[in-house]
Amino acid sequence: QESAAILREKRYLYERDHVFPQSIIEYVINLLENENDRDLSQRLAAMSDEERKREMRRIMHRDLHRH
């Protein structure tokens, strides 16, 4: 979530001189926003060891097989 906000704020740095097209920046912002990772550290810390392990595996598996 935080990364998406920063990219949205500073997107001009990547779009100037046509380094990246606007569509790519929007795509990445949407990916980052859909991560739903706000307060992830706190959520993981509140879980039992077993729950945390399962959740971290789920996140890694999802990210490894995204594309």
PDB file of C-alpha atoms in Angstrom:
ATOM      1  CA  GLN A   1       0.000   0.000   0.000  1.00  0.00           C
ATOM      2  CA  GLU A   2       2.741   2.434   0.941  1.00  0.00           C
ATOM      3  CA  SER A   3       4.756   1.612  -2.171  1.00  0.00           C
ATOM      4  CA  ALA A   4       1.719   2.231  -4.356  1.00  0.00           C
ATOM      5  CA  ALA A   5       1.167   5.638  -2.760  1.00  0.00           C
ATOM      6  CA  ILE A   6       4.805   6.627  -3.273  1.00  0.00           C
ATOM      7  CA  LEU A   7       4.806   5.447  -6.884  1.00  0.00           C
ATOM      8  CA  ARG A   8       1.581   7.346  -7.542  1.00  0.00           C
ATOM      9  CA  GLU A   9       3.120  10.483  -6.029  1.00  0.00           C
ATOM     10  CA  LYS A  10       6.439  10.181  -7.893  1.00  0.00           C
ATOM     11  CA  ARG A  11       5.249   8.618 -11.138  1.00  0.00           C
ATOM     12  CA  TYR A  12       6.426  11.647 -13.096  1.00  0.00           C
ATOM     13  CA  LEU A  13      10.015  10.515 -12.451  1.00  0.00           C
ATOM     14  CA  TYR A  14       9.366   7.306 -14.363  1.00  0.00           C
ATOM     15  CA  GLU A  15       7.125   8.749 -17.035  1.00  0.00           C
ATOM     16  CA  ARG A  16       9.283  11.684 -17.994  1.00  0.00           C
ATOM     17  CA  ASP A  17      11.414  11.098 -21.041  1.00  0.00           C
ATOM     18  CA  HIS A  18       9.133   8.098 -21.686  1.00  0.00           C
ATOM     19  CA  VAL A  19      11.183   5.778 -19.472  1.00  0.00           C
ATOM     20  CA  PHE A  20       7.988   3.822 -18.713  1.00  0.00           C
ATOM     21  CA  PRO A  21       4.603   4.319 -20.347  1.00  0.00           C
ATOM     22  CA  GLN A  22       1.705   5.490 -18.191  1.00  0.00           C
ATOM     23  CA  SER A  23      -0.039   2.154 -18.656  1.00  0.00           C
ATOM     24  CA  ILE A  24       2.867   0.278 -17.021  1.00  0.00           C
ATOM     25  CA  ILE A  25       2.928   2.661 -14.063  1.00  0.00           C
ATOM     26  CA  GLU A  26      -0.828   2.226 -13.586  1.00  0.00           C
ATOM     27  CA  TYR A  27      -0.466  -1.555 -13.835  1.00  0.00           C
ATOM     28  CA  VAL A  28       2.224  -1.631 -11.132  1.00  0.00           C
ATOM     29  CA  ILE A  29       0.274   0.744  -8.880  1.00  0.00           C
ATOM     30  CA  ASN A  30      -2.776  -1.526  -9.166  1.00  0.00           C
ATOM     31  CA  LEU A  31      -0.686  -4.612  -8.375  1.00  0.00           C
ATOM     32  CA  LEU A  32       0.770  -2.940  -5.309  1.00  0.00           C
ATOM     33  CA  GLU A  33      -2.590  -1.687  -4.086  1.00  0.00           C
ATOM     34  CA  ASN A  34      -4.094  -5.163  -4.471  1.00  0.00           C
ATOM     35  CA  GLU A  35      -1.441  -6.688  -2.227  1.00  0.00           C
ATOM     36  CA  ASN A  36      -3.491  -5.658   0.801  1.00  0.00           C
ATOM     37  CA  ASP A  37      -0.291  -5.474   2.833  1.00  0.00           C
ATOM     38  CA  ARG A  38      -1.148  -2.535   5.057  1.00  0.00           C
ATOM     39  CA  ASP A  39      -0.222  -3.505   8.622  1.00  0.00           C
ATOM     40  CA  LEU A  40       1.023  -6.903   7.428  1.00  0.00           C
ATOM     41  CA  SER A  41       3.793  -7.011  10.043  1.00  0.00           C
ATOM     42  CA  GLN A  42       1.319  -6.390  12.846  1.00  0.00           C
ATOM     43  CA  ARG A  43      -1.116  -8.976  11.474  1.00  0.00           C
ATOM     44  CA  LEU A  44       1.635 -11.592  11.213  1.00  0.00           C
ATOM     45  CA  ALA A  45       2.905 -10.802  14.716  1.00  0.00           C
ATOM     46  CA  ALA A  46      -0.569 -11.398  16.133  1.00  0.00           C
ATOM     47  CA  MET A  47      -0.730 -14.914  14.646  1.00  0.00           C
ATOM     48  CA  SER A  48       0.447 -18.121  16.223  1.00  0.00           C
ATOM     49  CA  ASP A  49       3.667 -19.573  14.842  1.00  0.00           C
ATOM     50  CA  GLU A  50       1.756 -22.110  12.770  1.00  0.00           C
ATOM     51  CA  GLU A  51      -0.698 -19.523  11.387  1.00  0.00           C
ATOM     52  CA  ARG A  52       2.166 -17.160  10.548  1.00  0.00           C
ATOM     53  CA  LYS A  53       4.055 -19.927   8.745  1.00  0.00           C
ATOM     54  CA  ARG A  54       0.953 -20.827   6.702  1.00  0.00           C
ATOM     55  CA  GLU A  55       0.249 -17.197   5.823  1.00  0.00           C
ATOM     56  CA  MET A  56       3.839 -16.512   4.780  1.00  0.00           C
ATOM     57  CA  ARG A  57       3.856 -19.626   2.587  1.00  0.00           C
ATOM     58  CA  ARG A  58       0.554 -18.542   1.034  1.00  0.00           C
ATOM     59  CA  ILE A  59       1.968 -15.098   0.227  1.00  0.00           C
ATOM     60  CA  MET A  60       5.197 -16.501  -1.216  1.00  0.00           C
ATOM     61  CA  HIS A  61       3.376 -19.116  -3.270  1.00  0.00           C
ATOM     62  CA  ARG A  62       0.988 -16.508  -4.668  1.00  0.00           C
ATOM     63  CA  ASP A  63       3.832 -14.181  -5.622  1.00  0.00           C
ATOM     64  CA  LEU A  64       5.971 -16.923  -7.170  1.00  0.00           C
ATOM     65  CA  HIS A  65       3.134 -18.031  -9.436  1.00  0.00           C
ATOM     66  CA  ARG A  66       1.647 -14.651 -10.256  1.00  0.00           C
ATOM     67  CA  HIS A  67       2.699 -14.440 -13.906  1.00  0.00           C
TER      68      HIS A  67
END
